[in-house]
PDB file of C-alpha atoms in Angstrom:
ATOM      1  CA  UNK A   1     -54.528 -10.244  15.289  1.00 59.00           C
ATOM      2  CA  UNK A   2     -57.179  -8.281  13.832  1.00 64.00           C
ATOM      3  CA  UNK A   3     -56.964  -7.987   9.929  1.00 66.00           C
ATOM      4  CA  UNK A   4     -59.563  -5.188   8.710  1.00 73.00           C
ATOM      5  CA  UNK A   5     -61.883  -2.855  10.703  1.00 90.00           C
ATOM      6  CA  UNK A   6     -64.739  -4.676   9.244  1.00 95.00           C
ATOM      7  CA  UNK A   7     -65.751  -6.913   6.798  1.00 97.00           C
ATOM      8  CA  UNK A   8     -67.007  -5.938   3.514  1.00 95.00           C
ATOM      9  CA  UNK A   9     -70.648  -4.134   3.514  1.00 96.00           C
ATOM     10  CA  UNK A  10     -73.100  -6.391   1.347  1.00 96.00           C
ATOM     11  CA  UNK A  11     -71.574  -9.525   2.996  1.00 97.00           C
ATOM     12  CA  UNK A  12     -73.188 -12.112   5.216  1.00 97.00           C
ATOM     13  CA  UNK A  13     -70.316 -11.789   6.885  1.00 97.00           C
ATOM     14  CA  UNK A  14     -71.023  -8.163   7.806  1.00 98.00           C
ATOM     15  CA  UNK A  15     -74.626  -9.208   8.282  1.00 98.00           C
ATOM     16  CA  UNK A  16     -73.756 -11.531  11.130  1.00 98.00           C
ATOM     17  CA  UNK A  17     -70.811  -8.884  12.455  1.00 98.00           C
ATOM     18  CA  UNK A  18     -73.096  -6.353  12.599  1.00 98.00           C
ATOM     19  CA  UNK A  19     -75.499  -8.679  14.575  1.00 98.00           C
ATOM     20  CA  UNK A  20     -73.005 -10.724  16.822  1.00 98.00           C
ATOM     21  CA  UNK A  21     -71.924  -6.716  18.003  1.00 98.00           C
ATOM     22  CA  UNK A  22     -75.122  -5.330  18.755  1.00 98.00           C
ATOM     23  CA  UNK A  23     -76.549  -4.836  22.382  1.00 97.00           C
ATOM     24  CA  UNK A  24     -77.589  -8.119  23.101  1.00 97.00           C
ATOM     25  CA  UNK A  25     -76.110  -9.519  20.456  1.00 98.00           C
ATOM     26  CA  UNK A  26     -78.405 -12.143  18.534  1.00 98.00           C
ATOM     27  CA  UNK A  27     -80.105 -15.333  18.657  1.00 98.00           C
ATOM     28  CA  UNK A  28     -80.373 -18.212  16.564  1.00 97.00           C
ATOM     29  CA  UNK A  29     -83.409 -17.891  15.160  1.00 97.00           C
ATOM     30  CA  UNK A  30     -82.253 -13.954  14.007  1.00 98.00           C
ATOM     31  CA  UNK A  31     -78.976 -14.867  12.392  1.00 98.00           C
ATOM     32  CA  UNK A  32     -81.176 -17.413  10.663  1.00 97.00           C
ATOM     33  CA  UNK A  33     -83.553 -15.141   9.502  1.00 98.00           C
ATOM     34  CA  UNK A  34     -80.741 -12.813   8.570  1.00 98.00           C
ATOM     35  CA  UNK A  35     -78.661 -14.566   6.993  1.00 97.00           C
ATOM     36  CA  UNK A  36     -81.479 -16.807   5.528  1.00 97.00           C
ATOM     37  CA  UNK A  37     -80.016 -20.141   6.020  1.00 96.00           C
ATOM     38  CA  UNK A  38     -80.883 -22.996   8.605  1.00 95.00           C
ATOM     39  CA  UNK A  39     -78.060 -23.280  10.674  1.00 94.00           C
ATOM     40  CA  UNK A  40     -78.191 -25.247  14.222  1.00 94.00           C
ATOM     41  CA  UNK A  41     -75.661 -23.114  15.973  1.00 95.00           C
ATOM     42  CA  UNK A  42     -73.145 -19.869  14.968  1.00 97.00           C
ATOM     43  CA  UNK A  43     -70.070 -21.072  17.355  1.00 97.00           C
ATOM     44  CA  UNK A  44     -68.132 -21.309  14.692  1.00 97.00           C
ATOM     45  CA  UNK A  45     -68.882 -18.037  12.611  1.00 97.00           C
ATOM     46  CA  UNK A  46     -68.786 -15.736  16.190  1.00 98.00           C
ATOM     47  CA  UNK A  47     -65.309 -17.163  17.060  1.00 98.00           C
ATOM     48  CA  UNK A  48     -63.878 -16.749  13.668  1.00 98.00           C
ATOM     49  CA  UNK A  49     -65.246 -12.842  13.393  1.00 98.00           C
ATOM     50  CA  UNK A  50     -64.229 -12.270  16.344  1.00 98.00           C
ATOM     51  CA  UNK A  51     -60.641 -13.561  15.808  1.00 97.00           C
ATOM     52  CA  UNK A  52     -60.716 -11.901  12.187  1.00 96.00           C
ATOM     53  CA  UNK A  53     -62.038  -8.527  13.597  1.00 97.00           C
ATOM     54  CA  UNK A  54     -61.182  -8.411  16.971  1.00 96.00           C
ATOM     55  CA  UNK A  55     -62.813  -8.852  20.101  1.00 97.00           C
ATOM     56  CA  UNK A  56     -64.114 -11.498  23.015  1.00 98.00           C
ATOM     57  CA  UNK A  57     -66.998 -14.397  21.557  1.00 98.00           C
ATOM     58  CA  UNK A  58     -69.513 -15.222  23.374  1.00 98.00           C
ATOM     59  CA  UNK A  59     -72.724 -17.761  23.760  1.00 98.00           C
ATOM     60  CA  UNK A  60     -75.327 -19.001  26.014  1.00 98.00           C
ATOM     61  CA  UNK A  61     -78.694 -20.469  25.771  1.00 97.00           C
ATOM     62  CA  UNK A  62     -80.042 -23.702  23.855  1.00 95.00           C
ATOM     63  CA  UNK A  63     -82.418 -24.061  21.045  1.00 93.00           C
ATOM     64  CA  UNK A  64     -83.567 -20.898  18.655  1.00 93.00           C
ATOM     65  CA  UNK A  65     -83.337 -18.647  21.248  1.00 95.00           C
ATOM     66  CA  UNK A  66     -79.279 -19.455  22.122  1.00 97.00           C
ATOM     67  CA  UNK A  67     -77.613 -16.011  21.788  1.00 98.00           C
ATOM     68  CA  UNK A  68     -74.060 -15.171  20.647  1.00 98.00           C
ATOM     69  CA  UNK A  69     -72.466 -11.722  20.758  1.00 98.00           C
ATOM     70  CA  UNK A  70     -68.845 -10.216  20.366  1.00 98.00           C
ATOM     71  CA  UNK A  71     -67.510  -7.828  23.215  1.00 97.00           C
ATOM     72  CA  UNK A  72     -64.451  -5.294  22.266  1.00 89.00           C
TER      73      UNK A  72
END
């Protein structure tokens, strides 16, 4: 269940929840850039958001240009 709207503005939370819910969502190599560190993949941080804030994750794609995104 959904705990809060969104998370707080300034966050890198709210960074990558802005980013995981925008058309197309975003790739690897974005949420790195973002978010400025050097991860290998976001699994982790879409599913939790999306469990936190609501809504469906998703993935596809390999490499820097895998993309993950959150439906409502």
């Amino acid at each position: 269940m959904p705990t809060a709207e969104k998370p707080r503005n300034g966050t890198k939370v709210r960074v990558m929840y802005e980013l995981f819910h925008q058309r197309g969502g975003a790739t690897l190599a974005e949420l790195n850039k973002a978010t400025g560190w050097t991860a290998f993949s976001y699994i982790n941080d879409v599913q939790g958001i999306a469990a936190r804030y609501g809504g469906a994750p998703h993935w596809t794609g390999e490499g820097q240009t895998r993309r993950f995104w959150i439906e409502k």
